[in-house]
Tab-separated table of C-alpha atoms in Angstrom:
chain	number	residue	atom	x	y	z
A	27	MET	CA	-45.145	-6.005	4.560
A	28	ASN	CA	-46.262	-2.823	6.415
A	29	ASP	CA	-49.256	-4.678	7.908
A	30	ALA	CA	-47.059	-7.252	9.556
A	31	LEU	CA	-44.278	-5.063	10.881
A	32	THR	CA	-42.599	-6.154	14.145
A	33	SER	CA	-39.581	-5.075	16.135
A	34	ASP	CA	-37.416	-7.156	13.649
A	35	VAL	CA	-37.478	-4.126	11.352
A	36	ILE	CA	-34.942	-2.357	13.649
A	37	GLY	CA	-31.662	-2.219	11.854
A	38	ARG	CA	-33.307	-2.484	8.394
A	39	ARG	CA	-32.405	-0.112	5.644
A	40	VAL	CA	-35.193	1.853	4.055
A	41	GLU	CA	-35.778	4.502	1.331
A	42	VAL	CA	-38.110	7.459	1.620
A	43	ASN	CA	-38.572	9.810	-1.355
A	44	GLY	CA	-35.045	9.000	-2.559
A	45	GLU	CA	-33.376	9.381	0.814
A	46	HIS	CA	-31.912	6.402	2.628
A	47	ALA	CA	-32.091	5.753	6.315
A	48	THR	CA	-31.742	3.022	8.952
A	49	VAL	CA	-34.675	1.999	11.176
A	50	ARG	CA	-33.811	2.624	14.843
A	51	PHE	CA	-37.231	2.375	16.524
A	52	PHE	CA	-40.641	0.799	16.015
A	53	GLY	CA	-43.627	1.466	18.200
A	54	ASP	CA	-45.955	4.060	19.785
A	55	VAL	CA	-45.025	7.669	20.154
A	56	PRO	CA	-47.656	9.254	22.455
A	57	PRO	CA	-49.824	11.171	22.356
A	58	VAL	CA	-50.327	10.413	18.625
A	59	ALA	CA	-51.974	7.038	18.040
A	60	GLY	CA	-50.604	4.247	15.821
A	61	PHE	CA	-47.197	2.808	15.138
A	62	TRP	CA	-44.216	4.859	14.036
A	63	LEU	CA	-40.776	4.126	12.656
A	64	GLY	CA	-37.893	6.085	14.093
A	65	VAL	CA	-35.216	6.417	11.414
A	66	GLU	CA	-31.602	7.763	11.286
A	67	TRP	CA	-30.969	9.409	7.956
A	68	ASP	CA	-27.797	8.948	5.940
A	69	ASN	CA	-28.012	12.680	5.289
A	70	PRO	CA	-28.165	14.152	8.811
A	71	GLU	CA	-29.670	17.441	7.420
A	72	ARG	CA	-32.696	15.458	6.348
A	73	GLY	CA	-33.970	14.923	9.866
A	74	LYS	CA	-35.435	17.126	12.598
A	75	HIS	CA	-34.230	15.760	15.904
A	76	ASP	CA	-31.847	13.269	17.569
A	77	GLY	CA	-34.486	10.555	18.292
A	78	SER	CA	-36.182	12.342	21.254
A	79	HIS	CA	-39.775	13.606	21.349
A	80	GLU	CA	-41.235	15.754	24.178
A	81	GLY	CA	-38.450	14.769	26.584
A	82	THR	CA	-38.469	11.003	25.852
A	83	VAL	CA	-35.531	9.363	24.111
A	84	TYR	CA	-36.844	6.776	21.655
A	85	PHE	CA	-33.572	6.183	19.788
A	86	LYS	CA	-30.177	7.783	19.489
A	87	CYS	CA	-28.596	9.403	16.397
A	88	ARG	CA	-24.938	10.440	15.756
A	89	HIS	CA	-26.190	13.878	14.642
A	90	PRO	CA	-28.611	16.182	16.458
A	91	THR	CA	-30.774	16.497	13.362
A	92	GLY	CA	-30.344	12.982	11.989
A	93	GLY	CA	-33.637	11.482	13.132
A	94	SER	CA	-37.282	11.469	12.121
A	95	PHE	CA	-40.539	9.676	12.967
A	96	ILE	CA	-42.324	8.301	9.894
A	97	ARG	CA	-45.426	6.224	9.340
A	98	PRO	CA	-44.586	2.694	8.111
A	99	ASN	CA	-46.698	3.136	4.976
A	100	LYS	CA	-44.441	5.969	3.859
A	101	VAL	CA	-41.353	3.780	3.777
A	102	ASN	CA	-39.926	1.575	1.061
A	103	PHE	CA	-38.275	-1.542	2.572
A	104	GLY	CA	-37.039	-2.606	-0.819
A	105	VAL	CA	-37.161	-5.874	-2.873
A	106	ASP	CA	-35.046	-8.945	-3.084
A	107	PHE	CA	-32.159	-9.386	-5.561
A	108	LEU	CA	-34.087	-11.498	-8.091
A	109	THR	CA	-37.072	-9.196	-8.116
A	110	ALA	CA	-34.818	-6.179	-8.773
A	111	LEU	CA	-33.027	-8.077	-11.435
A	112	LYS	CA	-36.214	-8.995	-13.274
A	113	ASN	CA	-37.506	-5.462	-12.931
A	114	ARG	CA	-34.403	-4.077	-14.614
A	115	TYR	CA	-33.532	-6.901	-17.018
A	116	VAL	CA	-37.003	-7.821	-18.342
A	117	LEU	CA	-39.051	-8.409	-21.433
A	118	GLU	CA	-41.630	-5.691	-22.024
A	119	ASP	CA	-44.452	-8.004	-23.053
A	120	GLY	CA	-46.555	-7.319	-26.028
A	121	PRO	CA	-49.244	-9.660	-27.307
A	122	GLU	CA	-48.089	-13.243	-26.542
A	123	GLU	CA	-49.027	-14.608	-29.908
A	124	ASP	CA	-46.424	-16.351	-32.013
A	125	GLY	CA	-44.872	-14.125	-34.616
A	126	LYS	CA	-45.547	-10.966	-32.525
A	127	GLU	CA	-42.698	-8.574	-31.795
A	128	GLN	CA	-41.527	-8.158	-28.182
A	129	ILE	CA	-38.836	-5.987	-26.604
A	130	VAL	CA	-36.016	-7.263	-24.383
A	131	THR	CA	-34.292	-4.655	-22.184
A	132	ILE	CA	-30.716	-5.581	-21.180
A	133	GLY	CA	-29.153	-2.682	-19.236
A	134	ASN	CA	-29.420	0.238	-21.552
A	135	ARG	CA	-29.928	-1.841	-24.725
A	136	THR	CA	-33.173	-2.932	-26.202
A	137	VAL	CA	-33.397	-5.982	-28.438
A	138	GLN	CA	-36.487	-6.940	-30.500
A	139	THR	CA	-37.456	-10.574	-30.504
A	140	VAL	CA	-40.060	-12.478	-32.448
A	141	GLY	CA	-41.912	-15.743	-32.037
A	142	PHE	CA	-41.410	-17.388	-28.674
A	143	ASP	CA	-43.022	-17.353	-25.249
A	144	SER	CA	-42.136	-14.302	-23.103
A	145	VAL	CA	-41.531	-16.308	-19.953
A	146	ILE	CA	-39.043	-18.585	-21.707
A	147	LYS	CA	-37.374	-15.469	-23.100
A	148	ARG	CA	-37.048	-13.941	-19.623
A	149	GLN	CA	-35.452	-17.093	-18.245
A	150	SER	CA	-33.147	-17.366	-21.204
A	151	GLN	CA	-32.029	-13.738	-20.957
A	152	LEU	CA	-31.354	-13.871	-17.186
A	153	ASN	CA	-29.499	-17.159	-17.640
A	154	LYS	CA	-27.057	-15.486	-20.063
A	155	LEU	CA	-26.332	-12.442	-17.939
A	156	GLU	CA	-22.693	-12.090	-16.786
A	157	ASP	CA	-22.310	-8.353	-16.013
A	158	ILE	CA	-25.189	-6.596	-14.241
A	159	SER	CA	-25.919	-3.266	-12.462
A	160	LEU	CA	-28.600	-3.011	-9.787
A	161	ARG	CA	-27.411	0.334	-8.514
A	162	ASN	CA	-30.131	2.177	-6.565
A	163	CYS	CA	-32.691	-0.581	-7.132
A	164	ALA	CA	-33.743	-0.896	-3.468
A	165	VAL	CA	-32.236	-4.440	-3.179
A	166	ASN	CA	-32.622	-5.598	0.463
A	167	GLY	CA	-31.461	-9.162	0.321
A	168	ALA	CA	-31.190	-12.444	-1.594
A	169	GLY	CA	-34.800	-13.513	-1.434
A	170	ASP	CA	-35.863	-17.140	-1.805
A	171	LYS	CA	-33.074	-19.599	-1.158
A	172	GLY	CA	-31.455	-20.852	-4.408
A	173	GLY	CA	-33.528	-18.520	-6.567
A	174	ILE	CA	-30.509	-16.550	-7.849
A	175	ALA	CA	-28.458	-19.564	-8.581
A	176	ARG	CA	-31.307	-21.079	-10.686
A	177	ALA	CA	-32.123	-17.859	-12.588
A	178	CYS	CA	-28.682	-16.336	-13.350
A	179	PRO	CA	-25.823	-18.685	-12.367
A	180	HIS	CA	-23.286	-17.147	-14.725
A	181	ILE	CA	-23.009	-13.583	-13.268
A	182	ARG	CA	-19.385	-12.472	-12.905
A	183	LYS	CA	-19.730	-8.708	-12.179
A	184	VAL	CA	-22.379	-7.065	-9.952
A	185	ASP	CA	-22.944	-3.478	-9.043
A	186	LEU	CA	-25.117	-3.370	-5.901
A	187	SER	CA	-24.165	0.144	-4.915
A	188	ARG	CA	-26.650	2.428	-3.133
A	189	ASN	CA	-29.141	-0.237	-2.145
A	190	LEU	CA	-30.890	-1.249	1.062
A	191	LEU	CA	-28.572	-4.112	2.142
A	192	SER	CA	-28.226	-3.860	5.947
A	193	SER	CA	-25.749	-6.536	6.911
A	194	TRP	CA	-22.756	-8.510	5.618
A	195	ASP	CA	-25.012	-11.645	5.978
A	196	ASP	CA	-27.210	-10.299	3.256
A	197	VAL	CA	-24.229	-10.018	0.975
A	198	ILE	CA	-23.161	-13.543	1.787
A	199	ASP	CA	-26.637	-14.923	0.979
A	200	ILE	CA	-26.383	-13.333	-2.478
A	201	ALA	CA	-22.688	-14.120	-3.178
A	202	ASP	CA	-23.084	-17.734	-2.092
A	203	GLN	CA	-25.321	-18.285	-5.134
A	204	LEU	CA	-22.892	-16.693	-7.586
A	205	LYS	CA	-19.950	-19.051	-7.805
A	206	ASP	CA	-18.340	-17.160	-10.722
A	207	LEU	CA	-18.565	-13.739	-9.029
A	208	GLU	CA	-15.301	-11.771	-9.695
A	209	VAL	CA	-16.273	-8.141	-9.172
A	210	LEU	CA	-18.629	-6.843	-6.543
A	211	ASN	CA	-19.504	-3.199	-5.757
A	212	LEU	CA	-21.290	-2.596	-2.522
A	213	SER	CA	-20.600	1.137	-2.180
A	214	GLU	CA	-23.133	3.315	-0.244
A	215	ASN	CA	-24.746	0.398	1.509
A	216	LYS	CA	-24.575	1.006	5.280
A	217	LEU	CA	-23.667	-2.522	6.239
A	218	GLU	CA	-23.469	-4.172	9.691
A	219	PHE	CA	-20.299	-6.247	9.541
A	220	PRO	CA	-19.624	-9.315	11.707
A	221	SER	CA	-18.167	-8.737	15.141
A	222	CYS	CA	-16.079	-11.890	14.992
A	223	SER	CA	-14.260	-13.935	12.352
A	224	THR	CA	-16.583	-16.136	10.357
A	225	SER	CA	-15.891	-19.158	8.143
A	226	LEU	CA	-16.857	-18.352	4.575
A	227	ILE	CA	-15.157	-21.155	2.633
A	228	GLY	CA	-16.144	-20.938	-1.005
A	229	THR	CA	-18.470	-18.000	-0.803
A	230	PHE	CA	-16.050	-15.541	-2.378
A	231	SER	CA	-13.693	-18.077	-4.001
A	232	ALA	CA	-13.460	-16.254	-7.331
A	233	LEU	CA	-13.780	-12.679	-6.106
A	234	LYS	CA	-10.956	-10.396	-7.398
A	235	VAL	CA	-12.326	-6.914	-6.998
A	236	LEU	CA	-14.398	-5.656	-3.999
A	237	VAL	CA	-15.578	-2.076	-3.619
A	238	LEU	CA	-16.707	-1.038	-0.142
A	239	ASN	CA	-16.701	2.773	-0.488
A	240	ARG	CA	-19.007	4.586	1.933
A	241	THR	CA	-20.161	1.439	3.699
A	242	GLY	CA	-19.032	2.463	7.223
A	243	ILE	CA	-16.584	-0.452	7.432
A	244	THR	CA	-13.670	-0.200	9.951
A	245	TRP	CA	-10.177	-1.557	9.457
A	246	ALA	CA	-10.779	-4.175	12.155
A	247	GLU	CA	-13.820	-5.390	10.304
A	248	VAL	CA	-11.803	-5.599	7.098
A	249	LEU	CA	-9.307	-7.860	8.821
A	250	ARG	CA	-12.056	-10.049	10.148
A	251	CYS	CA	-13.615	-10.452	6.715
A	252	ALA	CA	-10.356	-10.670	4.739
A	253	PRO	CA	-9.783	-14.489	5.190
A	254	GLY	CA	-13.037	-15.011	3.194
A	255	TRP	CA	-11.491	-13.238	0.113
A	256	PRO	CA	-8.693	-15.708	-0.774
A	257	VAL	CA	-7.952	-14.426	-4.300
A	258	LEU	CA	-8.845	-10.791	-3.911
A	259	GLU	CA	-6.636	-8.447	-5.982
A	260	GLU	CA	-8.242	-5.063	-5.501
A	261	LEU	CA	-10.007	-3.677	-2.426
A	262	TYR	CA	-11.517	-0.177	-2.326
A	263	LEU	CA	-12.334	1.475	0.973
A	264	GLY	CA	-12.862	5.154	0.135
A	265	SER	CA	-14.779	7.524	2.313
A	266	ASN	CA	-15.076	5.271	5.367
A	267	ASN	CA	-13.143	7.537	7.792
A	268	ILE	CA	-10.548	4.858	8.462
A	269	CYS	CA	-6.805	4.998	8.416
A	270	ILE	CA	-5.233	1.646	7.689
A	271	SER	CA	-1.803	3.068	7.900
A	272	GLU	CA	-1.602	3.678	11.642
A	273	ARG	CA	-1.007	0.078	12.677
A	274	LEU	CA	0.289	-1.463	9.466
A	275	GLU	CA	3.707	-2.992	10.072
A	276	GLN	CA	4.190	-5.260	7.061
A	277	LEU	CA	3.073	-4.673	3.461
A	278	ILE	CA	3.608	-6.953	0.456
A	279	LEU	CA	3.024	-5.378	-2.923
A	280	SER	CA	4.741	-7.840	-5.207
A	281	ASN	CA	3.785	-8.223	-8.875
A	282	ILE	CA	0.962	-5.660	-8.953
A	283	GLY	CA	2.445	-3.380	-11.581
A	284	ILE	CA	3.333	-0.535	-9.275
A	285	SER	CA	5.768	1.971	-10.737
A	286	SER	CA	5.535	5.048	-8.562
A	287	ILE	CA	4.674	6.227	-5.062
A	288	HIS	CA	4.180	9.664	-3.517
A	289	PHE	CA	3.558	11.020	-0.009
A	290	PRO	CA	2.156	14.467	-0.638
A	291	ASP	CA	2.283	15.554	3.035
A	292	ALA	CA	6.029	15.332	3.235
A	293	GLY	CA	8.532	17.637	1.473
A	294	ILE	CA	12.201	17.105	0.622
A	295	GLY	CA	14.041	15.561	3.583
A	296	CYS	CA	10.859	15.284	5.671
A	297	LYS	CA	9.006	12.267	7.001
A	298	THR	CA	5.423	11.477	6.114
A	299	SER	CA	2.617	10.996	8.714
A	300	LEU	CA	1.312	8.087	6.655
A	301	PHE	CA	2.111	4.526	7.604
A	302	PRO	CA	3.980	5.450	10.751
A	303	SER	CA	4.437	1.819	11.890
A	304	LEU	CA	5.392	0.329	8.521
A	305	GLN	CA	8.655	-1.556	9.037
A	306	TYR	CA	8.673	-4.315	6.320
A	307	LEU	CA	7.946	-3.609	2.633
A	308	VAL	CA	8.191	-5.948	-0.357
A	309	VAL	CA	7.846	-4.456	-3.876
A	310	ASN	CA	9.348	-7.319	-5.931
A	311	ASP	CA	8.434	-7.933	-9.591
A	312	ASN	CA	6.950	-4.599	-10.370
A	313	GLN	CA	7.630	-1.726	-12.815
A	314	ILE	CA	9.857	0.491	-10.575
A	315	SER	CA	12.327	2.172	-12.845
A	316	GLN	CA	12.898	5.623	-11.242
A	317	TRP	CA	15.080	6.583	-8.298
A	318	SER	CA	12.216	8.884	-7.187
A	319	PHE	CA	10.401	5.716	-5.904
A	320	ILE	CA	13.366	4.948	-3.558
A	321	ASN	CA	13.569	8.586	-2.473
A	322	GLU	CA	9.899	8.515	-1.421
A	323	LEU	CA	10.497	5.434	0.776
A	324	ASP	CA	12.994	7.409	2.839
A	325	LYS	CA	9.956	9.485	3.968
A	326	LEU	CA	8.581	6.464	5.846
A	327	GLN	CA	9.202	6.846	9.584
A	328	SER	CA	9.875	3.246	10.523
A	329	LEU	CA	10.906	1.424	7.379
A	330	ASP	CA	13.925	-0.838	8.118
A	331	THR	CA	13.433	-3.823	5.746
A	332	LEU	CA	12.965	-3.579	1.996
A	333	SER	CA	12.877	-6.097	-0.826
A	334	CYS	CA	12.967	-4.607	-4.327
A	335	VAL	CA	14.236	-7.307	-6.698
A	336	ARG	CA	13.297	-7.949	-10.322
A	337	ASN	CA	12.342	-4.337	-11.063
A	338	PRO	CA	13.630	-2.403	-14.079
A	339	LEU	CA	15.659	-0.190	-11.618
A	340	THR	CA	17.470	-3.167	-10.059
A	341	ALA	CA	17.307	-5.952	-12.625
A	342	GLY	CA	18.407	-3.736	-15.551
A	343	SER	CA	21.539	-2.385	-13.835
A	344	LYS	CA	24.954	-3.630	-14.991
A	345	ASP	CA	26.408	-3.069	-11.556
A	346	SER	CA	24.122	-4.654	-8.881
A	347	GLN	CA	26.567	-3.643	-6.128
A	348	THR	CA	26.355	-0.025	-7.107
A	349	THR	CA	22.552	-0.201	-7.244
A	350	ARG	CA	22.503	-1.697	-3.784
A	351	GLN	CA	24.816	1.060	-2.470
A	352	PHE	CA	22.638	3.761	-3.905
A	353	ILE	CA	19.448	2.311	-2.406
A	354	ILE	CA	21.147	2.139	0.990
A	355	ALA	CA	22.413	5.733	0.703
A	356	ARG	CA	19.022	6.972	-0.321
A	357	ILE	CA	17.031	5.342	2.563
A	358	GLY	CA	18.782	6.356	5.793
A	359	GLN	CA	17.038	4.070	8.313
A	360	LEU	CA	17.263	0.882	6.209
A	361	LYS	CA	18.721	-2.120	8.080
A	362	THR	CA	18.003	-4.991	5.588
A	363	LEU	CA	17.851	-4.840	1.787
A	364	ASP	CA	16.816	-7.843	-0.295
A	365	ARG	CA	17.254	-10.181	2.695
A	366	CYS	CA	20.829	-9.050	3.345
A	367	GLN	CA	21.625	-7.162	6.542
A	368	ILE	CA	23.192	-3.692	6.119
A	369	LEU	CA	26.198	-3.545	8.484
A	370	PRO	CA	27.434	-0.077	9.717
A	371	GLU	CA	30.507	-0.397	7.537
A	372	GLU	CA	28.473	-1.084	4.458
A	373	ARG	CA	26.246	1.901	5.121
A	374	ARG	CA	29.214	4.161	5.592
A	375	GLY	CA	30.824	2.948	2.357
A	376	ALA	CA	27.533	3.293	0.436
A	377	GLU	CA	26.957	6.739	1.629
A	378	LEU	CA	30.535	7.919	0.988
A	379	ASP	CA	30.457	6.448	-2.504
A	380	TYR	CA	27.047	7.974	-3.229
A	381	ARG	CA	28.284	11.331	-2.036
A	382	LYS	CA	31.347	11.209	-4.396
A	383	ALA	CA	29.362	9.766	-7.346
A	384	PHE	CA	27.074	12.754	-7.531
A	385	GLY	CA	29.506	15.394	-6.283
A	386	ASN	CA	29.963	17.034	-9.683
A	387	GLU	CA	26.214	17.304	-10.221
A	388	TRP	CA	25.927	18.834	-6.783
A	389	LYS	CA	28.474	21.495	-7.567
A	390	LYS	CA	26.908	22.268	-10.907
A	391	ALA	CA	23.570	22.671	-9.163
A	392	GLY	CA	24.910	25.208	-6.716
A	393	GLY	CA	26.516	23.034	-4.092
A	394	HIS	CA	29.627	24.505	-2.329
A	395	GLN	CA	32.123	23.398	0.292
A	396	ASN	CA	31.490	26.634	2.148
A	397	PRO	CA	28.212	26.173	4.087
A	398	ASP	CA	27.294	29.795	3.585
A	399	LYS	CA	27.384	29.343	-0.199
A	400	ASN	CA	26.028	25.826	-0.319
A	401	ARG	CA	22.656	26.276	-2.113
A	402	PRO	CA	21.978	23.446	-4.598
A	403	ASN	CA	18.816	24.096	-6.623
A	404	GLU	CA	15.452	22.434	-6.015
A	405	GLU	CA	15.850	20.071	-8.980
A	406	PHE	CA	18.964	18.509	-7.464
A	407	LEU	CA	17.480	18.328	-3.984
A	408	ALA	CA	14.472	16.592	-5.444
A	409	ALA	CA	16.601	14.019	-7.134
A	410	HIS	CA	18.962	13.574	-4.139
A	411	PRO	CA	17.037	14.508	-1.020
A	412	ARG	CA	19.635	12.993	1.428
A	413	TYR	CA	22.715	14.566	-0.253
A	414	GLN	CA	22.865	17.642	1.932
A	415	PHE	CA	22.557	15.437	5.044
A	416	LEU	CA	25.447	13.267	3.846
A	417	CYS	CA	27.567	16.408	3.315
A	418	GLN	CA	26.906	17.333	6.915
A	419	LYS	CA	27.687	13.777	8.096
A	420	TYR	CA	30.920	13.222	6.250
A	421	GLY	CA	31.862	16.673	4.998
A	422	ALA	CA	31.295	18.220	1.518
A	423	PRO	CA	33.197	16.341	-1.275
A	424	GLU	CA	36.484	18.040	-1.927
A	425	ASP	CA	37.627	19.228	-5.377
A	426	GLY	CA	40.392	16.650	-5.446
A	427	GLU	CA	37.815	13.835	-4.967
A	428	LEU	CA	35.703	15.122	-7.869
A	429	LYS	CA	38.388	15.826	-10.544
A	430	THR	CA	38.657	12.264	-11.705
A	431	GLN	CA	35.323	11.065	-10.413
A	432	GLN	CA	33.112	9.146	-12.855
A	433	PRO	CA	29.329	8.624	-12.624
A	434	PHE	CA	29.779	5.324	-10.795
A	435	ILE	CA	32.256	3.966	-8.384
A	436	LEU	CA	35.864	4.166	-9.631
A	437	LYS	CA	37.853	1.011	-9.798
A	438	ASN	CA	41.519	0.177	-9.553
A	439	GLN	CA	42.593	3.527	-8.000
A	440	LEU	CA	45.808	3.431	-6.080
A	441	LEU	CA	45.370	4.402	-2.418
A	442	THR	CA	48.293	5.614	-0.333
A	443	LEU	CA	47.778	4.083	3.096
A	444	LYS	CA	49.732	4.062	6.364
A	445	ILE	CA	50.186	0.619	7.969
A	446	ARG	CA	50.128	0.816	11.764
A	447	TYR	CA	50.308	-1.875	14.507
A	448	PRO	CA	48.477	-0.727	17.584
A	449	ASP	CA	49.579	-3.721	19.714
A	450	GLN	CA	53.190	-3.887	18.378
A	451	LEU	CA	54.807	-0.626	19.347
A	452	ASP	CA	58.281	-1.749	18.057
A	453	GLN	CA	56.968	-2.157	14.532
A	454	LYS	CA	57.750	0.758	12.237
A	455	VAL	CA	54.875	2.545	10.527
A	456	LEU	CA	54.870	1.762	6.797
A	457	GLU	CA	53.319	3.579	3.843
A	458	LYS	CA	51.974	1.444	0.987
A	459	GLN	CA	50.068	2.104	-2.307
A	460	LEU	CA	47.283	-0.476	-2.796
A	461	PRO	CA	44.557	-0.690	-5.437
A	462	ASP	CA	41.166	0.242	-3.982
A	463	SER	CA	39.745	-2.898	-5.687
A	464	MET	CA	42.113	-5.129	-3.676
A	465	THR	CA	40.229	-7.591	-1.464
A	466	ILE	CA	40.809	-7.710	2.277
A	467	GLN	CA	41.991	-11.364	1.781
A	468	LYS	CA	44.713	-10.196	-0.597
A	469	VAL	CA	45.755	-7.372	1.754
A	470	LYS	CA	46.102	-9.880	4.517
A	471	GLY	CA	48.198	-12.097	2.166
A	472	LEU	CA	50.554	-9.165	1.469
A	473	LEU	CA	50.844	-8.309	5.145
A	474	SER	CA	51.369	-11.993	6.077
A	475	ARG	CA	54.429	-12.108	3.781
A	476	LEU	CA	55.701	-8.860	5.028
A	477	LEU	CA	55.292	-9.591	8.788
A	478	LYS	CA	55.869	-13.406	8.675
A	479	VAL	CA	52.524	-13.876	10.485
A	480	PRO	CA	49.858	-16.466	9.284
A	481	VAL	CA	46.963	-14.975	7.493
A	482	SER	CA	44.500	-16.634	9.886
A	483	GLN	CA	45.898	-14.670	12.828
A	484	LEU	CA	45.596	-11.226	11.150
A	485	LEU	CA	42.846	-8.796	12.085
A	486	LEU	CA	42.452	-5.613	10.066
A	487	SER	CA	40.618	-2.378	10.588
A	488	TYR	CA	41.195	1.231	9.506
A	489	GLU	CA	40.974	4.801	10.674
A	490	SER	CA	40.121	7.902	8.700
A	491	PRO	CA	41.167	11.472	9.493
A	492	LYS	CA	37.612	12.464	8.515
A	493	MET	CA	36.206	10.366	11.420
A	494	PRO	CA	38.791	10.784	14.234
A	495	GLY	CA	38.495	8.375	17.118
A	496	ARG	CA	36.466	5.771	15.199
A	497	GLU	CA	37.909	2.472	14.055
A	498	ILE	CA	36.146	0.511	11.245
A	499	GLU	CA	36.715	-3.296	11.184
A	500	LEU	CA	37.429	-4.913	7.781
A	501	GLU	CA	35.756	-8.149	8.735
A	502	ASN	CA	34.676	-9.540	5.318
A	503	ASP	CA	37.695	-10.968	3.495
A	504	GLN	CA	35.844	-11.076	0.183
A	505	GLN	CA	35.051	-7.354	0.073
A	506	SER	CA	37.415	-4.710	-1.326
A	507	LEU	CA	38.981	-1.697	0.196
A	508	GLN	CA	36.662	0.281	-1.989
A	509	PHE	CA	33.669	-1.464	-0.473
A	510	TYR	CA	34.685	-0.099	2.989
A	511	SER	CA	35.340	3.342	1.497
A	512	VAL	CA	39.029	3.283	2.477
A	513	GLU	CA	40.568	6.564	1.022
A	514	ASN	CA	43.905	8.138	0.436
A	515	GLY	CA	45.562	9.064	3.797
A	516	ASP	CA	43.692	6.502	5.846
A	517	SER	CA	45.518	4.186	8.209
A	518	LEU	CA	45.296	0.390	8.149
A	519	LEU	CA	45.456	-1.042	11.677
A	520	VAL	CA	46.972	-4.538	11.845
A	521	ARG	CA	46.683	-6.860	14.898
A	522	TRP	CA	47.582	-10.451	15.528
C-alpha cells in the first residue's frame, strides 16, 4: 500500500507504535527529499508542532503540539474487517493430515479439533460466530464487497472500538452485510459523519444498542443519523464534548424501566442548568414509585407538560385525585398533567391541600408559624422542597387547621360560609354550613331553591380573607368545594 500512496490517504486513520492519528497531509517537505505524511495525533502531547515546518503551513492541528511528519513506511493503515476477524478468530494450523490435532481460537477460548480440513474448519467457525470483539485490531473498513456476509452472516454483537475507521460510510459498508446486528460499539474511532441526512433503509434495521463514546460526534450529527436507527433502544455518547440538553424541548422516556432521576448541580429549591429548554416530558409505564422523582422534576427550568401514568406511584394510589394534587403542588411551573390542563384554581387548591396535608410533619420537623423560628430540618426539606415556598405564598398552616388534619385530604367537613350577592345590594348576607365535599352543582341547586332563580342562571365564585382582593370562579359544576380549597370563613359570591 505504501508504494502506491496518493492524496486519497488524507483523512485516513493510521496507527504508529500504538498511537492513533489522522492523516492531514501527503507530499514533499523540502529540503528533505521523499514523500511525507503529516498526521494529527489523537494524543496532542505525542506531536511536535501544529503542522508547520520552517515557516510553511502544510496542515493545521487543533493543538500546537498535535502534529508530526512521518515517513509512509512507518505507518500502519490497518486491515479490512474480514482480515482482522480471521486474524483473531482463526485455526492455528498444525499438520493438515487427517487425524491430527489442531487448535481453534475463539476469543479467549481454545478448542482442540481432530480430523477435518483446516480451511473448512475456519469457514465453519466464522459462520457460527454471533458475538465478536475486534477492539484495537486496526480495522479500516469492510474490505471486498459481500465478503463479510458470506463468511459470518450471523453476527449479532460487534465491538469495533479503538480501530482505524475514518468515516460513517465505512461503518455502513460493514453493517450493511450484518442483517442481524443488534449491538455495535464504535468507541474511540474518530469518525467523519455525514453532513446531510442520508437514506439508510435496512442497514441498521435490527440495531438496538449503539456505543459512540469518544468518536467526536456532535448532537447535530446524531440527529442526522438517527432516522437510520429505527429500533434503537440504547445510545451512548460519552466523552464527545456535546450537550444534548441545551436545545432539547421534548423527551419521551416511556417503558424503559426508569425509576429515579437526579440533577446533582441543583440543591433543594434550586433549578438545574441541565435541559434548560425541556418543556414536554413523558415517563409513562416505568418504575417510578418515589416522590423524590417528582421533586427532581421541579428543578427543570422550563417543564410545563408532564405525563406520568401507569407508574407504581400513580397507578398504585387509592386516591388518584390526591396523587394528581400532590404532583401539581410539587412541580410549581406545571401547566398540563397527563393531558389535562391545570387551571389556576386547581393549582391553588392542590397547593393549599398539600400544605395542610403535611403540616403536622412540618411542625414536627421544626416548622413554625413565626418566620424567625421556622427552621424545618434537612430531611423534611428534601422530602418537601416546595413546602417553605407554599408557606410564604399562602401563609404557614395554623394550629386549628392541623388539629384534625389527616394524612390525606379530609372529606365531609362542614364549612361555615357567608353567602354574598355583589350585584344584588338588597339581598341580605346569609351564613350557611355546607359539607366541603358538596359539588358546585348541588350548591347551585340549594341557592336556586333559596333565591327562586333557575340554576342555569347562577354564577358562583368565592373570596378568601387569606387572599384579599382576589375572586376565584367556581366554574366546574362537577367539582367540590374542597377541590377549590374553599375554607371556613370564606365568602361565596352569587350572581345571576
